[in-house]
Coordinates of C-alpha atoms in Angstrom, one line a residue:
M7 CA 19.5 -14.6 -36.9
I8 CA 16.8 -12.0 -36.3
R9 CA 17.2 -8.6 -38.5
V10 CA 14.7 -5.7 -37.9
R11 CA 15.2 -2.3 -39.9
F12 CA 13.4 1.3 -38.6
A13 CA 14.0 3.3 -42.1
P14 CA 13.2 6.9 -41.8
S15 CA 12.3 9.1 -44.7
P16 CA 14.6 12.4 -44.3
T17 CA 11.4 14.4 -45.0
G18 CA 10.9 16.5 -42.2
H19 CA 11.4 15.4 -37.9
L20 CA 11.4 11.9 -36.7
H21 CA 7.2 11.7 -35.9
V22 CA 6.0 10.5 -32.6
G23 CA 4.3 7.2 -34.5
G24 CA 7.9 6.9 -36.8
L25 CA 9.4 6.6 -33.0
R26 CA 7.4 3.9 -32.0
T27 CA 7.9 1.8 -34.5
A28 CA 11.6 2.3 -34.2
L29 CA 10.9 1.5 -30.7
F30 CA 8.9 -1.9 -31.1
N31 CA 11.5 -2.8 -33.7
W32 CA 14.3 -2.0 -31.2
Y33 CA 12.7 -4.1 -28.7
F34 CA 12.3 -7.6 -30.6
A35 CA 16.3 -6.8 -32.1
K36 CA 17.3 -7.0 -28.3
K37 CA 14.7 -9.1 -27.1
N38 CA 16.2 -11.7 -29.9
N39 CA 19.4 -10.8 -29.7
G40 CA 19.3 -9.7 -32.7
K41 CA 20.7 -6.7 -35.5
F42 CA 18.7 -3.3 -35.1
I43 CA 19.0 -1.3 -38.4
L44 CA 18.5 2.4 -39.2
R45 CA 17.8 3.1 -43.0
I46 CA 17.5 6.5 -44.4
E47 CA 14.7 6.0 -47.9
D48 CA 15.9 9.2 -49.3
T49 CA 14.5 8.4 -53.0
D50 CA 12.1 11.5 -52.7
V51 CA 14.6 13.5 -54.2
E52 CA 11.9 16.2 -54.2
R53 CA 11.4 16.3 -50.2
S54 CA 14.2 14.5 -49.1
K55 CA 17.0 17.0 -47.5
K56 CA 20.0 16.8 -45.9
E57 CA 18.8 18.7 -42.9
Y58 CA 16.4 16.5 -42.0
E59 CA 18.5 13.5 -42.5
D60 CA 21.2 15.3 -39.9
A61 CA 18.2 15.6 -37.4
I62 CA 16.9 12.3 -37.5
L63 CA 20.2 10.4 -37.0
E64 CA 20.5 13.3 -33.7
E65 CA 17.3 12.5 -32.5
M66 CA 17.9 8.8 -32.9
K67 CA 20.6 9.2 -30.6
W68 CA 19.7 11.5 -28.1
I69 CA 16.7 9.1 -27.1
G70 CA 18.5 6.4 -26.6
L71 CA 17.9 3.7 -29.4
D72 CA 20.7 2.5 -30.3
Y73 CA 21.1 0.7 -33.9
D74 CA 24.0 -1.5 -35.6
E75 CA 24.3 -0.7 -38.8
G76 CA 23.4 2.9 -40.6
V77 CA 24.7 5.3 -42.4
D78 CA 26.8 6.5 -39.7
K79 CA 27.4 2.5 -38.7
P80 CA 28.8 1.1 -41.6
G81 CA 28.3 -2.7 -42.3
E82 CA 28.7 -5.6 -44.7
Y83 CA 25.6 -4.7 -46.2
G84 CA 25.5 -0.9 -47.5
P85 CA 25.5 1.5 -48.2
Y86 CA 22.2 2.5 -46.0
R87 CA 21.3 5.4 -47.8
Q88 CA 19.4 4.6 -51.0
S89 CA 19.9 7.2 -53.1
E90 CA 23.5 5.9 -52.6
R91 CA 22.0 2.5 -53.6
L92 CA 20.7 3.3 -57.3
N93 CA 22.7 1.4 -59.2
I94 CA 21.2 -1.7 -56.9
Y95 CA 18.2 -1.1 -58.1
K96 CA 18.9 -0.3 -61.4
R97 CA 20.6 -4.1 -62.2
Y98 CA 16.6 -5.0 -61.0
I99 CA 15.1 -3.7 -62.7
E100 CA 16.3 -4.8 -65.7
Q101 CA 16.0 -8.1 -64.4
L102 CA 12.4 -8.0 -64.1
L103 CA 12.2 -6.2 -68.0
N104 CA 14.2 -9.0 -69.3
E105 CA 12.1 -11.4 -67.8
E106 CA 9.2 -9.9 -69.0
K107 CA 7.8 -9.6 -65.5
A108 CA 7.6 -5.2 -66.2
Y109 CA 7.7 -3.2 -69.2
F110 CA 7.9 0.6 -70.2
S111 CA 5.5 2.9 -70.7
V112 CA 5.7 6.0 -72.0
S113 CA 3.2 9.2 -72.1
K114 CA 2.4 12.7 -73.7
G115 CA 0.7 14.5 -71.1
D116 CA -2.3 12.1 -70.2
E117 CA -2.3 9.7 -73.1
V118 CA 0.2 6.6 -73.0
I119 CA 1.5 6.3 -76.3
F120 CA 3.8 3.3 -76.3
E121 CA 3.7 0.2 -73.5
G122 CA 6.4 -2.6 -74.5
N123 CA 9.8 -3.9 -73.1
N124 CA 11.7 -3.1 -76.3
L125 CA 11.5 1.3 -75.2
P126 CA 12.0 3.0 -79.6
G127 CA 15.2 4.8 -79.2
K128 CA 12.8 7.9 -80.2
Y129 CA 11.4 8.1 -76.5
K130 CA 15.2 7.7 -74.5
N131 CA 16.4 11.2 -73.3
N132 CA 13.7 13.4 -74.9
N133 CA 11.8 15.4 -72.3
E134 CA 8.7 15.3 -74.4
Y135 CA 8.0 11.9 -72.9
S136 CA 7.4 10.8 -69.5
V137 CA 8.7 7.1 -69.7
V138 CA 8.3 5.2 -66.4
V139 CA 8.8 1.1 -65.6
K140 CA 5.7 -0.7 -64.8
F141 CA 5.3 -3.9 -62.8
K142 CA 3.2 -6.6 -64.7
V143 CA 0.1 -7.8 -62.6
D144 CA -0.6 -11.2 -62.9
K145 CA -4.5 -11.0 -62.6
D146 CA -5.7 -14.6 -61.4
K147 CA -3.9 -14.8 -57.9
K148 CA -4.8 -14.6 -54.1
I149 CA -2.0 -12.9 -52.1
S150 CA -1.9 -13.9 -48.3
F151 CA 1.1 -13.8 -45.4
L152 CA 0.8 -14.5 -42.0
D153 CA 1.0 -11.3 -40.3
E154 CA 2.9 -11.7 -36.3
I155 CA 0.1 -9.4 -35.1
R156 CA -2.9 -9.5 -37.1
G157 CA -3.2 -13.1 -38.4
N158 CA -3.5 -14.3 -42.1
I159 CA -4.3 -11.4 -44.7
Q160 CA -5.5 -12.2 -48.1
F161 CA -5.4 -9.8 -51.5
D162 CA -6.8 -10.5 -54.2
T163 CA -4.3 -9.5 -57.4
I164 CA -8.0 -8.5 -59.8
N165 CA -8.0 -5.6 -57.6
I166 CA -4.2 -4.3 -58.5
N167 CA -3.7 -2.1 -61.2
D168 CA -0.2 -2.8 -63.1
F169 CA 2.0 -0.3 -60.8
V170 CA 4.9 2.2 -61.7
I171 CA 8.9 1.1 -60.3
L172 CA 10.7 3.2 -61.8
R173 CA 9.3 6.8 -62.1
S174 CA 10.6 8.9 -65.3
N175 CA 13.4 10.8 -63.4
G176 CA 15.1 7.5 -63.1
I177 CA 14.1 7.0 -59.7
P178 CA 12.7 3.3 -58.4
V179 CA 9.3 4.3 -56.0
Y180 CA 9.1 2.9 -52.5
N181 CA 7.6 -0.7 -53.2
F182 CA 10.6 -1.6 -55.6
T183 CA 13.5 0.1 -53.3
V184 CA 11.9 -1.6 -49.5
V185 CA 12.1 -4.8 -51.5
I186 CA 15.3 -5.0 -52.9
D187 CA 16.7 -3.4 -49.7
D188 CA 14.8 -5.5 -47.4
Y189 CA 16.5 -8.4 -49.1
L190 CA 19.6 -7.2 -49.6
M191 CA 20.4 -6.2 -46.0
K192 CA 18.7 -10.2 -45.1
I193 CA 15.6 -8.2 -42.9
S194 CA 14.1 -10.9 -41.5
H195 CA 11.3 -9.0 -40.0
V196 CA 9.7 -6.5 -41.3
I197 CA 8.1 -4.6 -38.3
R198 CA 5.8 -1.5 -39.6
G199 CA 2.9 0.5 -39.2
E200 CA -0.9 -0.8 -40.3
D201 CA -0.9 1.8 -42.7
H202 CA 1.5 -0.6 -44.6
I203 CA -0.6 -3.1 -44.8
S204 CA -1.9 -1.8 -48.6
N205 CA 1.8 -2.0 -50.0
T206 CA 2.6 -5.4 -48.8
P207 CA 1.0 -7.2 -51.5
K208 CA 2.4 -5.3 -54.3
Q209 CA 5.8 -6.0 -52.0
I210 CA 4.8 -9.6 -52.1
L211 CA 4.0 -9.4 -56.1
I212 CA 7.8 -8.4 -56.5
Y213 CA 9.0 -10.8 -53.9
N214 CA 8.2 -13.3 -56.0
A215 CA 9.1 -12.2 -59.9
L216 CA 12.7 -12.1 -58.1
S217 CA 12.7 -15.3 -56.2
F218 CA 13.5 -13.6 -53.2
E219 CA 12.3 -15.0 -49.7
L220 CA 9.6 -13.6 -47.7
P221 CA 10.5 -11.7 -44.7
K222 CA 7.9 -12.5 -41.8
F223 CA 5.2 -9.1 -41.6
A224 CA 4.1 -7.3 -38.5
H225 CA 1.7 -3.8 -38.8
L226 CA 1.3 -1.7 -36.0
P227 CA -1.7 -0.3 -34.2
L228 CA -1.9 3.4 -35.7
I229 CA -1.7 6.3 -33.1
L230 CA -4.6 8.5 -33.4
G231 CA -5.2 12.2 -32.6
E232 CA -8.1 12.8 -29.8
D233 CA -10.4 12.7 -32.8
K234 CA -9.5 9.3 -34.0
S235 CA -8.1 10.4 -37.2
P236 CA -4.0 9.6 -37.3
L237 CA -1.9 11.5 -35.3
S238 CA -0.2 15.0 -37.0
K239 CA 0.1 18.6 -36.5
R240 CA -3.7 19.1 -35.8
H241 CA -3.9 17.8 -33.2
G242 CA -0.5 19.2 -31.4
E243 CA 2.7 18.8 -31.7
V244 CA 4.0 15.6 -32.5
S245 CA 7.6 15.9 -33.6
I246 CA 10.6 14.6 -30.9
T247 CA 12.7 17.8 -31.6
Y248 CA 9.7 19.9 -30.1
F249 CA 9.5 17.4 -27.2
R250 CA 13.1 17.4 -26.2
K251 CA 13.2 20.8 -27.1
E252 CA 10.2 21.5 -24.2
G253 CA 12.4 19.6 -21.8
Y254 CA 10.7 15.9 -21.7
L255 CA 13.0 12.8 -20.9
S256 CA 14.0 10.6 -23.4
K257 CA 13.7 7.8 -21.2
A258 CA 9.9 9.6 -20.3
I259 CA 8.5 9.7 -24.3
L260 CA 10.0 5.3 -25.4
N261 CA 8.1 4.9 -22.1
Y262 CA 4.9 6.3 -23.6
L263 CA 5.4 5.0 -26.5
S264 CA 5.6 1.5 -25.3
L265 CA 2.4 1.8 -24.0
L266 CA 0.6 2.3 -27.4
G267 CA -0.4 -0.8 -28.6
W268 CA 1.4 -3.1 -26.2
N269 CA 0.4 -4.1 -22.4
A270 CA 3.3 -3.5 -21.1
N271 CA 1.6 -4.8 -17.6
E272 CA 2.8 -1.3 -16.3
Q273 CA 2.9 2.3 -16.3
I274 CA 6.3 3.3 -15.5
F275 CA 9.6 1.6 -16.6
D276 CA 12.7 1.7 -18.2
Y277 CA 13.2 0.4 -20.7
T278 CA 16.5 0.0 -21.5
E279 CA 15.2 -3.6 -18.9
K280 CA 11.5 -3.6 -20.8
Y281 CA 12.6 -4.9 -23.5
Q282 CA 13.2 -8.8 -22.1
E283 CA 9.1 -8.9 -21.6
F284 CA 8.5 -7.9 -25.3
D285 CA 6.2 -10.0 -27.5
L286 CA 5.3 -9.6 -30.9
K287 CA 2.2 -11.4 -30.2
K288 CA 1.2 -8.8 -27.2
V289 CA 0.7 -6.2 -29.7
S290 CA -2.9 -4.9 -30.1
K291 CA -4.1 -4.5 -33.2
N292 CA -6.5 -1.9 -32.4
P293 CA -5.3 2.2 -32.7
S294 CA -4.1 4.2 -30.0
I295 CA -4.7 7.5 -28.5
F296 CA -1.9 9.7 -27.8
D297 CA -2.9 11.6 -24.7
Y298 CA -0.4 14.7 -24.5
T299 CA -1.6 14.6 -20.6
K300 CA -0.8 11.2 -19.9
L301 CA 3.1 11.7 -21.9
L302 CA 3.3 15.1 -19.4
W303 CA 2.7 12.7 -16.2
T304 CA 4.9 9.9 -17.0
N305 CA 7.5 12.5 -17.7
E306 CA 6.8 13.8 -14.5
V307 CA 7.0 10.4 -12.8
H308 CA 10.5 10.1 -14.3
L309 CA 11.6 13.9 -13.3
R310 CA 10.8 13.0 -10.0
N311 CA 12.2 9.6 -8.9
D312 CA 14.9 8.7 -11.9
P313 CA 18.5 9.0 -10.2
I314 CA 19.7 12.4 -9.7
E315 CA 22.6 11.8 -11.9
E316 CA 20.6 10.7 -14.6
I317 CA 18.2 13.9 -14.3
H318 CA 21.2 16.3 -14.0
K319 CA 23.2 14.6 -17.3
S320 CA 19.7 15.0 -18.8
F321 CA 19.2 18.2 -18.0
D322 CA 22.7 19.3 -18.8
D323 CA 22.1 18.2 -22.0
W324 CA 18.7 19.7 -22.5
A325 CA 20.8 23.1 -21.7
K326 CA 23.2 22.8 -23.9
Y327 CA 20.5 22.0 -26.6
T328 CA 18.5 25.2 -25.9
N329 CA 21.8 27.5 -25.5
V330 CA 20.3 28.0 -21.8
K331 CA 23.7 28.5 -19.1
L332 CA 24.1 26.3 -15.9
Y333 CA 26.2 28.2 -13.6
G334 CA 27.9 26.8 -11.1
E335 CA 29.5 23.3 -9.8
D336 CA 27.8 19.8 -10.5
S337 CA 27.0 19.8 -7.2
F338 CA 25.4 22.7 -7.0
V339 CA 23.3 22.0 -10.2
K340 CA 22.5 18.4 -8.6
K341 CA 21.3 19.9 -5.1
I342 CA 18.9 22.4 -7.4
I343 CA 17.6 19.8 -9.1
E344 CA 16.6 17.8 -6.4
I345 CA 15.2 20.5 -4.3
S346 CA 13.3 21.5 -7.6
R347 CA 12.1 18.6 -9.4
A348 CA 8.7 17.7 -7.2
K349 CA 7.5 20.7 -8.4
V350 CA 7.6 20.7 -12.4
Q351 CA 7.2 18.5 -15.1
T352 CA 9.7 19.2 -17.7
L353 CA 13.4 20.5 -17.5
K354 CA 12.0 23.5 -19.0
Q355 CA 9.7 24.0 -16.2
L356 CA 12.5 23.3 -13.8
Y357 CA 15.3 25.5 -15.5
E358 CA 12.4 28.2 -15.5
F359 CA 11.4 28.0 -11.7
S360 CA 15.3 27.0 -10.7
K361 CA 16.4 29.7 -13.4
N362 CA 17.6 32.7 -10.4
F363 CA 19.9 30.2 -8.3
F364 CA 21.8 30.5 -11.6
V365 CA 21.9 34.1 -12.3
E366 CA 22.4 37.4 -9.9
E367 CA 21.4 40.3 -12.0
F368 CA 16.9 38.6 -12.5
E369 CA 14.2 40.5 -12.3
Y370 CA 11.9 40.7 -9.1
E371 CA 8.4 39.8 -10.4
E372 CA 6.2 42.8 -9.8
E373 CA 3.7 40.7 -7.3
F374 CA 6.7 40.8 -5.3
I375 CA 7.3 44.2 -5.3
E376 CA 3.9 45.8 -4.9
K377 CA 3.2 43.0 -2.1
Y378 CA 6.4 43.0 0.1
M379 CA 9.1 45.3 -0.8
K380 CA 6.7 48.2 -1.0
K381 CA 6.1 47.8 3.1
P382 CA 7.1 49.4 5.6
W383 CA 8.5 46.6 7.7
F384 CA 10.6 44.9 4.6
K385 CA 13.6 46.7 5.6
E386 CA 13.6 45.9 9.1
I387 CA 13.0 42.6 8.1
L388 CA 15.6 42.1 5.2
D389 CA 18.0 43.9 8.4
V390 CA 17.2 41.5 10.9
T391 CA 18.0 38.8 8.9
M392 CA 21.3 39.6 7.1
K393 CA 22.2 40.6 11.4
K394 CA 21.5 37.2 12.1
F395 CA 22.7 35.5 9.3
S396 CA 26.1 37.1 9.7
E397 CA 26.4 36.1 13.4
M398 CA 25.8 32.2 13.2
D399 CA 29.0 30.6 13.2
E400 CA 27.2 27.3 11.8
Y401 CA 25.0 28.0 8.5
N402 CA 23.2 24.9 8.2
L403 CA 19.3 23.6 7.9
A404 CA 18.8 23.4 11.6
N405 CA 20.4 26.6 12.4
V406 CA 18.8 28.7 9.7
E407 CA 15.2 27.4 10.2
N408 CA 15.5 28.1 14.4
T409 CA 16.9 32.1 12.7
L410 CA 14.0 32.0 10.4
K411 CA 11.1 31.3 13.1
E412 CA 13.2 33.8 15.7
I413 CA 13.0 36.8 13.3
A414 CA 8.8 35.8 12.7
A415 CA 8.8 35.7 16.4
L416 CA 10.0 39.5 16.8
N417 CA 6.2 40.4 15.3
I418 CA 8.1 43.0 12.7
A419 CA 5.1 41.4 10.0
S420 CA 3.2 37.9 10.2
R421 CA 5.1 35.0 9.6
K422 CA 4.0 34.8 6.2
N423 CA 5.2 38.3 5.0
V424 CA 8.5 37.5 6.9
F425 CA 9.2 34.2 4.6
Q426 CA 7.7 35.3 1.9
T427 CA 10.2 38.9 1.9
I428 CA 13.4 36.5 2.5
R429 CA 12.2 34.5 -0.4
G430 CA 11.5 36.7 -2.7
S431 CA 14.3 38.6 -1.8
L432 CA 17.0 35.6 -2.6
L433 CA 15.0 34.9 -5.7
G434 CA 13.0 37.6 -6.7
R435 CA 9.6 35.6 -7.0
L436 CA 6.6 33.8 -4.6
V437 CA 6.8 30.4 -5.5
T438 CA 10.3 28.6 -5.0
P439 CA 12.3 25.5 -3.7
G440 CA 12.3 25.3 -0.3
L441 CA 13.2 28.0 1.9
Y442 CA 15.7 26.5 4.1
E443 CA 17.3 24.4 1.3
S444 CA 17.3 27.9 -0.9
L445 CA 19.0 29.3 1.9
I446 CA 21.2 25.9 2.9
I447 CA 22.5 25.6 -1.4
L448 CA 22.7 29.6 -1.9
G449 CA 24.7 30.0 1.0
K450 CA 25.7 32.3 3.6
N451 CA 28.2 34.7 2.0
E452 CA 25.0 34.4 -1.6
S453 CA 22.0 34.7 0.5
I454 CA 23.3 37.6 2.9
K455 CA 24.6 39.4 -0.9
R456 CA 21.3 38.9 -2.0
L457 CA 19.1 40.0 0.3
K458 CA 21.6 43.5 0.5
R459 CA 20.7 44.1 -3.5
A460 CA 16.9 43.6 -2.8
L461 CA 17.2 46.2 0.1
D462 CA 19.0 48.2 -2.6
F463 CA 16.6 47.9 -5.0
S464 CA 13.7 48.3 -2.3
N465 CA 15.3 52.2 -2.1
T466 CA 14.7 53.0 -5.5
L467 CA 11.3 52.1 -5.3
D468 CA 8.1 55.0 -4.4
I469 CA 6.8 53.3 -1.0
N470 CA 3.4 53.7 0.2
P471 CA 3.6 54.7 4.0
R472 CA 0.0 52.6 4.9
R473 CA 0.5 49.5 6.4

């Protein structure tokens, strides 16, 4: 069976590069009816934190990459947190020591004072000395493997020194634990970033020393910043937490990341369907540039075109995540999304653009106050509008539109001034969703109430009598 894994270290929030790796593993598993495993590699005890692990698990759930086994989804090959597997690693360390494929190395400061397979008692549990276990590398071998993306890759062991597999603190290193875990968890394909290519020969040496069958390897191209260096915070925000807070859609993020290294034949798609076309052979060997503008555009397209039910759920989830209150029934919120989403690019922008629908005690923009509220025709426009709305039998889109045109025809002020006066009075700002649609969503009574509030507020201002 195809079994792949994503194995982040809980030393920070989930990086977009790590998520792209997880996505391609997820695609490969889904395409081949396999299993996708989430493993937490927390042997870096100084930097690993439970809060980061929790954040990674939460981010994976939010982004939509469901895994079959993991620290919170027990399976037969667990535990799935490396810090809970130390006794397992110890057995294989001892095996390599017993077979003289590894040895103890004792140092004091920079001086190595002992190397061998039988550790003298005076060095045990003695803080004066640093005791590690090193893997013994035969210097006359060629190591080659067939990379599923890059073809045949070869290394010469003459360029590989004996390397540490067990630190002095008793915690094994990455290159050792990853071999043990991948073998025992029956990982069939190791799909990871190309920055791990240099680790692969050391891992193959350990596989061979323990008589483990090798998995297949596939090394994905790196994601770079605009300066062609590996993407990092100096290029901009890179964590999934940041993009989530900013109101990016999970579907749009995965859509965009799919394009970084894989020719998907189209720009906009649903990743939950796209896995059927995924092929490691079509993954590029060349690095990709992370384009923040392209990601934002991808998000904008999804926000405008995805089903309103999906956008509403995403908006509601974002609001809860950022502690924003969306007052009103779901139907009310959906109507606001429908008339607002064509003018924004993220859920955060959607809220900022439409938030005055959800509150009554909003502030009026200074530009609206100066250009409209302080004009002598302001009050007359609102008086006439409230009167006509009150007399309206059927408050519908057609009648509202005709009524506003009638008010404009009275020549109290220019058509623009009439419409902007009403717009600003309803929502406190001059750039809003469509005026007719906004009036219908707010309803007759709420619209009149808001016009009255604006009128009362204008009475508190020092009015310039000049037209």
